[in-house]
XYZ file of C-alpha atoms in Angstrom:
510
model
C 3.996 5.566 -6.997
C 2.926 6.503 -3.672
C 5.170 8.610 -0.979
C 2.000 8.989 0.757
C 3.303 6.981 3.755
C 6.272 7.616 3.744
C 5.470 9.530 7.582
C 3.162 6.351 8.534
C 6.815 4.579 10.271
C 7.026 6.945 13.121
C 2.613 6.206 14.299
C 3.130 2.610 13.428
C 5.200 0.565 15.625
C 6.747 3.360 17.794
C 5.779 5.748 20.799
C 6.872 8.946 21.205
C 10.186 7.196 23.134
C 10.782 5.639 19.775
C 11.275 8.403 17.846
C 13.558 9.504 20.381
C 16.084 6.354 20.293
C 16.073 5.841 16.250
C 18.308 9.348 16.010
C 21.481 7.294 17.336
C 21.055 4.329 15.516
C 23.496 3.647 12.856
C 21.453 1.525 10.133
C 19.514 5.213 10.495
C 20.193 6.845 6.252
C 22.731 4.328 6.101
C 23.274 1.224 6.099
C 20.377 -1.683 6.560
C 18.460 1.208 5.313
C 19.958 1.414 1.156
C 19.033 -2.204 2.111
C 15.253 -1.088 2.826
C 15.033 1.037 -0.446
C 15.664 -2.221 -2.261
C 13.043 -4.659 -0.849
C 10.928 -2.122 -1.220
C 11.581 -0.931 -5.106
C 11.161 -4.446 -5.390
C 7.563 -4.406 -3.800
C 6.961 -2.001 -5.785
C 7.782 -4.308 -9.277
C 5.868 -6.568 -7.953
C 3.147 -5.576 -7.374
C 2.050 -1.587 -8.691
C 3.640 -2.765 -11.996
C 1.961 -6.331 -12.029
C -0.895 -4.273 -11.830
C -0.884 -1.469 -14.188
C 0.005 -4.697 -16.494
C -3.314 -6.381 -15.763
C -4.814 -4.569 -19.060
C -3.013 -8.154 -20.896
C -5.018 -10.626 -18.832
C -7.899 -8.809 -19.175
C -8.222 -8.791 -23.344
C -7.685 -12.947 -22.209
C -10.374 -13.434 -19.881
C -12.756 -11.461 -22.356
C -11.973 -13.738 -24.853
C -12.696 -16.677 -22.478
C -15.352 -15.890 -20.391
C -17.127 -14.111 -22.990
C -18.597 -11.856 -21.129
C -19.426 -7.729 -20.819
C -16.603 -5.315 -20.892
C -17.540 -3.654 -18.104
C -18.441 -7.190 -15.848
C -14.832 -7.942 -16.989
C -12.286 -4.599 -15.891
C -14.342 -5.363 -12.512
C -11.718 -7.930 -11.689
C -8.536 -5.388 -12.690
C -10.184 -2.850 -10.727
C -11.007 -4.318 -7.134
C -7.242 -5.673 -7.408
C -6.356 -2.586 -7.933
C -9.209 -0.230 -5.092
C -9.063 -2.768 -3.023
C -4.266 -2.481 -2.889
C -4.995 0.794 -2.324
C -8.651 0.983 -0.040
C -7.600 -1.550 3.047
C -3.944 0.901 3.513
C -5.475 2.625 6.752
C -6.895 -0.656 7.758
C -3.208 -2.201 7.379
C -1.659 -0.529 10.863
C -3.925 -2.726 12.703
C -2.110 -5.467 11.214
C 1.342 -3.543 11.808
C 0.369 -1.867 15.246
C 0.057 -6.141 16.654
C 2.168 -8.334 14.455
C 4.638 -6.141 12.530
C 6.384 -4.980 9.460
C 8.021 -8.064 9.121
C 5.104 -10.410 9.319
C 2.637 -8.120 8.102
C 4.540 -7.970 4.260
C 5.385 -11.662 4.402
C 1.709 -12.624 5.106
C 0.453 -10.517 2.333
C 3.278 -12.539 0.012
C 1.422 -15.446 0.796
C -2.205 -14.131 0.418
C -1.629 -12.285 -2.956
C 0.477 -15.695 -4.104
C -1.945 -16.941 -3.419
C -4.702 -15.115 -5.392
C -2.802 -15.399 -7.966
C -2.721 -19.245 -7.996
C -6.564 -20.152 -7.488
C -7.362 -17.795 -9.978
C -6.139 -19.756 -12.898
C -8.606 -22.786 -11.872
C -11.304 -19.604 -12.715
C -14.418 -20.919 -14.239
C -16.092 -17.557 -14.490
C -16.011 -13.816 -13.611
C -17.427 -13.812 -10.509
C -14.690 -15.929 -9.345
C -12.522 -13.836 -10.262
C -13.626 -11.893 -8.095
C -13.276 -13.109 -5.148
C -9.569 -14.848 -5.585
C -7.866 -12.037 -7.747
C -10.243 -8.744 -7.037
C -10.303 -9.345 -2.990
C -7.551 -12.422 -2.422
C -4.745 -10.582 -4.234
C -5.501 -7.307 -3.859
C -6.052 -7.757 0.050
C -2.186 -8.979 0.093
C -0.694 -6.783 -2.144
C -2.193 -4.472 0.086
C -0.487 -6.702 3.541
C 2.796 -5.974 1.003
C 2.679 -2.415 -0.598
C 2.460 -0.010 2.986
C 5.013 -1.836 5.267
C 7.336 -1.179 2.051
C 6.766 2.504 2.239
C 6.070 2.483 6.352
C 10.290 0.598 6.491
C 11.484 3.134 4.164
C 10.186 6.290 6.124
C 11.536 4.802 9.440
C 14.731 3.878 8.555
C 15.578 6.773 6.797
C 15.134 10.337 7.869
C 17.867 13.226 6.063
C 16.991 11.793 2.675
C 13.488 10.987 3.145
C 12.636 11.247 -0.080
C 15.079 10.868 -2.238
C 15.016 7.218 -0.802
C 11.071 7.058 -0.976
C 11.138 8.492 -5.127
C 14.094 5.769 -5.596
C 12.102 2.932 -4.105
C 8.762 3.966 -5.888
C 10.092 4.230 -8.656
C 9.803 0.259 -9.006
C 6.335 0.900 -10.514
C 7.444 1.995 -13.417
C 10.476 -0.430 -14.078
C 7.332 -3.338 -13.182
C 4.714 -2.249 -15.279
C 7.620 -2.244 -18.560
C 8.845 -5.681 -17.661
C 5.559 -7.684 -16.073
C 4.219 -5.871 -19.304
C 6.612 -7.796 -21.467
C 6.595 -10.963 -18.865
C 2.514 -11.752 -19.097
C 2.007 -11.577 -22.948
C 4.985 -13.908 -23.294
C 4.111 -16.588 -20.977
C 0.470 -15.921 -22.225
C 1.767 -16.457 -25.770
C 3.653 -19.096 -24.303
C 1.415 -21.670 -22.096
C -2.317 -19.543 -21.494
C -3.496 -17.122 -19.070
C -4.035 -20.377 -16.732
C -0.786 -21.452 -16.210
C 1.063 -17.674 -16.357
C -0.949 -16.540 -13.092
C 0.584 -19.957 -11.727
C 4.098 -18.634 -13.132
C 3.312 -14.942 -11.687
C 1.477 -16.781 -8.620
C 5.013 -18.460 -7.919
C 7.524 -15.597 -8.551
C 4.555 -13.713 -6.008
C 6.339 -15.416 -3.549
C 8.856 -13.259 -3.988
C 7.556 -10.570 -1.649
C 7.865 -12.987 1.521
C 11.594 -12.451 1.160
C 11.107 -9.254 0.207
C 9.340 -8.821 3.598
C 12.264 -10.678 4.930
C 14.861 -7.632 4.957
C 12.410 -5.962 6.763
C 14.159 -5.552 9.660
C 13.074 -4.310 12.553
C 15.281 -1.115 13.754
C 14.666 -2.153 17.038
C 14.978 -6.481 17.613
C 15.884 -5.961 21.089
C 12.601 -6.750 23.984
C 11.312 -3.774 25.820
C 12.505 -4.073 28.975
C 9.440 -1.637 29.992
C 6.648 -3.829 28.755
C 5.293 -5.814 31.982
C 4.480 -8.712 29.934
C 8.218 -8.923 28.963
C 9.066 -8.565 32.510
C 6.792 -11.634 33.135
C 6.953 -14.419 31.287
C 11.130 -14.216 32.643
C 10.519 -14.038 36.506
C 7.971 -16.844 36.228
C 10.375 -19.537 34.638
C 13.409 -18.927 37.027
C 10.375 -17.954 40.868
C 9.125 -21.155 39.357
C 11.991 -23.511 39.187
C 13.370 -22.409 42.494
C 9.691 -22.956 44.352
C 11.307 -26.412 42.869
C 14.465 -26.463 43.849
C 13.398 -25.132 47.521
C 10.741 -28.185 47.176
C 12.879 -30.589 47.091
C 15.661 -29.526 49.534
C 13.017 -29.152 52.053
C 12.730 -33.661 51.273
C 16.058 -33.727 51.830
C 15.514 -31.480 55.146
C 12.690 -33.114 56.371
C 14.372 -36.656 56.297
C 18.197 -36.130 57.806
C 15.512 -34.733 60.578
C 12.660 -37.664 60.490
C 16.394 -39.992 60.459
C 14.767 -41.662 57.427
C 17.146 -44.328 56.145
C 16.052 -46.984 54.634
C 15.004 -47.342 51.079
C 11.572 -48.075 51.137
C 11.219 -44.525 52.392
C 13.350 -42.460 49.574
C 11.681 -43.627 47.413
C 8.595 -42.768 48.905
C 9.765 -39.089 48.554
C 11.122 -39.265 45.542
C 6.981 -40.613 43.885
C 6.212 -38.060 45.748
C 7.990 -34.714 44.772
C 8.056 -36.119 41.563
C 4.093 -35.562 41.057
C 5.046 -32.109 43.239
C 7.161 -31.461 39.831
C 4.858 -32.002 37.468
C 1.903 -30.009 39.149
C 4.850 -26.945 39.208
C 5.251 -27.189 35.695
C 2.074 -27.760 34.546
C 0.852 -24.421 36.860
C 4.555 -22.276 35.275
C 3.384 -23.228 31.961
C -0.077 -22.010 32.905
C 1.117 -19.405 34.183
C 2.992 -18.383 30.851
C 0.272 -18.741 28.487
C -2.126 -16.434 30.562
C 0.546 -13.816 31.130
C 1.093 -14.222 27.125
C -2.565 -14.407 25.688
C -3.145 -11.158 28.712
C -0.193 -9.412 27.036
C -0.745 -10.144 23.510
C -4.684 -8.432 24.595
C -3.417 -6.386 25.693
C -1.075 -5.019 22.617
C -3.919 -5.354 20.492
C -6.045 -3.162 22.642
C -3.789 -0.965 22.195
C -2.628 -0.824 18.546
C -6.639 -0.314 18.039
C -6.989 2.025 19.814
C -3.291 4.236 17.528
C -5.139 3.025 14.954
C -8.874 3.899 14.906
C -7.381 7.801 16.617
C -5.117 8.176 13.386
C -7.310 7.076 11.086
C -10.743 8.290 12.888
C -10.130 10.863 14.889
C -8.473 12.993 12.593
C -12.581 15.069 12.062
C -10.159 18.124 12.436
C -9.649 17.811 9.299
C -12.213 18.065 7.025
C -13.568 21.065 7.946
C -9.889 22.080 5.845
C -12.347 23.186 2.784
C -8.857 23.153 0.774
C -8.225 19.123 2.100
C -12.126 18.409 1.518
C -11.694 19.611 -2.654
C -8.410 18.380 -2.042
C -10.060 14.677 -1.812
C -12.644 15.311 -4.410
C -9.910 15.658 -7.003
C -8.524 11.987 -5.576
C -11.854 10.432 -6.513
C -11.917 11.474 -9.863
C -7.884 11.789 -10.686
C -6.511 8.228 -9.638
C -9.116 6.610 -12.686
C -8.427 8.758 -15.235
C -4.766 7.102 -14.552
C -5.177 3.423 -14.473
C -7.659 2.718 -17.207
C -5.315 3.702 -20.203
C -3.541 0.180 -19.047
C -6.654 -1.652 -18.277
C -8.668 -0.889 -21.873
C -5.017 0.559 -23.458
C -4.469 -2.957 -25.265
C -8.258 -4.044 -26.611
C -8.018 -0.654 -27.978
C -4.786 -1.037 -29.569
C -6.929 -4.919 -31.393
C -9.714 -2.568 -32.448
C -7.148 -0.393 -34.609
C -5.497 -3.490 -35.825
C -2.428 -2.280 -33.933
C -1.383 -4.877 -33.381
C 1.455 -5.466 -34.628
C 2.964 -2.282 -33.716
C 2.172 -3.155 -29.718
C 3.610 -6.093 -29.870
C 7.220 -4.542 -30.699
C 6.906 -2.101 -27.822
C 3.745 -1.988 -26.454
C 1.930 1.514 -25.313
C 1.512 0.643 -21.420
C 5.255 0.187 -21.550
C 5.551 3.702 -22.597
C 4.105 5.318 -20.504
C 5.785 3.164 -17.511
C 8.988 4.016 -18.735
C 8.067 7.869 -19.417
C 6.172 7.670 -15.872
C 9.677 7.542 -14.501
C 11.801 9.907 -15.612
C 8.049 12.526 -15.108
C 8.390 11.698 -11.353
C 12.227 13.396 -11.355
C 11.771 15.568 -13.947
C 8.114 17.390 -12.023
C 10.320 16.945 -9.334
C 13.137 18.568 -9.400
C 11.440 21.822 -10.774
C 8.898 21.746 -8.236
C 11.906 22.285 -6.516
C 13.455 25.203 -7.968
C 12.320 27.909 -5.661
C 11.244 30.204 -8.472
C 8.324 28.371 -8.565
C 5.119 27.069 -7.111
C 4.804 23.202 -5.903
C 0.996 23.502 -6.338
C 0.920 25.678 -9.868
C 3.284 22.644 -11.057
C 0.809 19.678 -9.928
C -2.228 22.138 -10.926
C -0.378 22.476 -14.412
C 0.346 18.711 -14.551
C -3.325 18.016 -13.598
C -4.328 19.951 -17.085
C -1.473 18.472 -19.115
C -2.945 14.671 -18.195
C -7.362 15.930 -18.421
C -6.005 17.034 -21.968
C -4.831 13.526 -22.866
C -7.300 11.762 -21.799
C -9.503 14.402 -24.381
C -7.514 13.884 -27.670
C -6.009 9.925 -27.053
C -9.350 8.416 -28.606
C -9.020 11.130 -31.748
C -5.736 9.539 -32.527
C -5.339 5.430 -34.846
C -2.681 5.416 -35.826
C 0.403 3.950 -33.404
C 2.759 7.312 -33.711
C -0.271 9.000 -32.752
C -1.171 6.574 -29.856
C 2.722 6.182 -28.537
C 2.646 10.733 -28.133
C -0.606 11.029 -26.105
C 0.668 7.529 -23.851
C 3.730 9.696 -23.341
C 2.180 12.471 -22.287
C -0.328 10.729 -20.260
C 3.104 8.673 -18.629
C 5.169 12.199 -17.839
C 2.482 14.719 -16.739
C 1.061 11.496 -14.472
C 4.068 12.137 -12.586
C 3.099 14.110 -10.754
C 2.151 11.253 -7.825
C 5.071 12.367 -6.736
C 4.415 15.841 -5.313
C 0.993 14.864 -3.300
C 3.025 14.181 -0.746
C 4.039 18.171 -0.622
C 0.786 19.520 -1.231
C -1.155 17.691 1.722
C 1.683 18.772 3.493
C 0.760 22.184 2.609
C -2.436 21.418 3.052
C -3.165 20.291 6.693
C 0.893 20.309 7.919
C 3.384 17.654 8.866
C 1.982 16.733 11.685
C -1.630 15.535 10.088
C 0.287 14.230 7.258
C -0.316 10.438 7.888
C -3.100 10.360 8.441
C -4.569 12.568 5.902
C -2.644 11.401 3.197
C -4.053 7.713 4.594
C -8.228 8.720 3.379
C -6.585 10.573 0.598
C -5.126 6.751 -0.811
C -8.532 5.755 0.176
C -10.423 8.044 -2.440
C -7.523 7.264 -5.066
C -8.938 3.375 -4.649
C -12.580 3.686 -4.365
C -11.750 6.054 -8.493
C -9.577 3.301 -9.064
C -11.869 0.418 -8.184
C -15.164 1.843 -10.081
C -13.078 3.656 -13.066
C -12.417 1.127 -15.598
C -16.286 -0.815 -14.926
C -17.530 2.733 -16.530
C -15.681 2.547 -19.027
C -15.915 -0.684 -19.886
C -19.836 -0.164 -18.679
C -19.915 2.473 -21.414
C -18.361 0.663 -24.495
C -20.522 -1.184 -24.146
C -23.983 0.296 -24.660
C -21.991 2.787 -27.023
C -20.345 0.136 -28.486
C -17.194 2.404 -28.657
C -13.902 3.198 -26.209
C -14.313 6.888 -27.058
C -17.080 8.014 -24.827
C -15.383 6.862 -21.857
C -12.437 8.520 -22.613
C -14.491 12.047 -22.826
C -16.736 11.024 -19.980
C -13.388 10.266 -17.535
C -12.078 13.311 -18.918
C -14.914 15.392 -17.730
C -14.874 14.185 -14.149
C -11.640 14.786 -13.543
C -11.966 18.686 -15.032
C -14.771 18.589 -12.395
C -11.722 17.674 -9.837
C -10.056 19.362 -10.784
C -12.117 21.934 -10.224
C -12.708 21.817 -7.360
C -9.265 22.689 -6.295
C -9.493 26.437 -8.519
C -12.644 26.914 -5.768
C -11.211 27.965 -2.523
C -8.266 29.427 -5.114
C -10.965 31.782 -6.394
C -12.701 32.353 -3.718
C -9.710 33.463 -1.824
C -8.788 36.004 -5.065
C -12.522 37.602 -4.930
C -11.715 38.398 -1.256
C -8.465 39.432 -1.659
C -9.757 42.305 -4.983
C -12.653 42.440 -2.860
C -10.875 44.279 0.102
C -8.237 46.347 -2.499
C -11.876 47.986 -3.553
C -13.193 48.489 0.145
C -9.721 50.346 1.122
C -9.893 52.121 -2.274
C -13.418 52.933 -1.767
C -12.503 53.993 1.757
C -9.715 55.651 1.189
């Protein structure tokens, strides 16, 4: 779903010199680069797909723990929100550990979160195990997957990101069917155990993230010292032995007792040299790691917190406010649709073809079709983006009015198609801030989306607890979404008014 991090790969691990060395690399735009696309595709299936299918587990948690819908929805929202919110901060791990290690650790943490959640005694337990642990692991595995695709592609980067992010749609469809089957056959606890085992495939995906520059950096002083020390220490030991033998010849000591004494003296000397060598090697390694962590932190801090000039861009600030309201309107149907189906007694029809799967499948086509339309020379990307937003907010308003499976299916198809504008978000952001600030600006947008995903579904559940209807939840979220769209329209309207005023003043002077 998020092609926003496609340029971050150049910022996290490599400096400007490394960017130049990437071009002649044989795997750029080909070879192992397509394995990166495959790896990222499966990461999107396992992470984003499973998160969009959490509505199935949300129903099971409501029946198991008998808590309010608002409180229960916090579990799914925490997992989704933390996955996005921690995105900019995962850059620190990528800078120090690399994409491969970060993704593998993320896969382990995500799997651990699923497994521990199977033993949950209450909803508050799920907040920690599933919301925080699984969400953090998802963020650690998701961001490297997007970064590595950006690193391996230059000419075909948009195509590669588009292909890899379609895993979200496929994953939503597959994971919804899988979780429904597992919950029906084995219960939700065993289903989470099995899903935890499936999530270990994130480690396999991480292992495929082979760095472009596997060789060691000869300019790194730490690397030089680590290589020089053993050779120097070995020579010292050899020279010590040679001095012992020279003294033996000069002194004319030929008896066996003297030889034994000399050998006994050489052994402690060699052991002492080995200890010193190991101590120095450890010291140099710690020093090198400290310098690397410090450099990584400085790059991370300057990349995400040294961009105050972005906030002087009024349109970008309006875009942030839009992102705060937009993503929750896309997430809420995934979380609450399964229960709405139960309230309307449509479970049998929904079991044949889940409504969330309709959103996921049409979402794939929406991303491709909207992208093709936006690339037409006679059509503005902004117009396509705004039209898709208006279609989505209109669908959110209409959804509570539908009480039949056919009506809900049509609205879900509209939601899935119009939400394909996510593929246009990097283009819109680039138009606002420029290519040089795209990565940093989009990191802020992703955080705003994460906050929206974190607060949206619990808010909808809280409104239901008060009104005993989901209608007001969708109406209020639709209104908030409309406010976000209005933020996008304020600056263009001001610009149009200023242009009209200038024309009027020019005409008055004439």
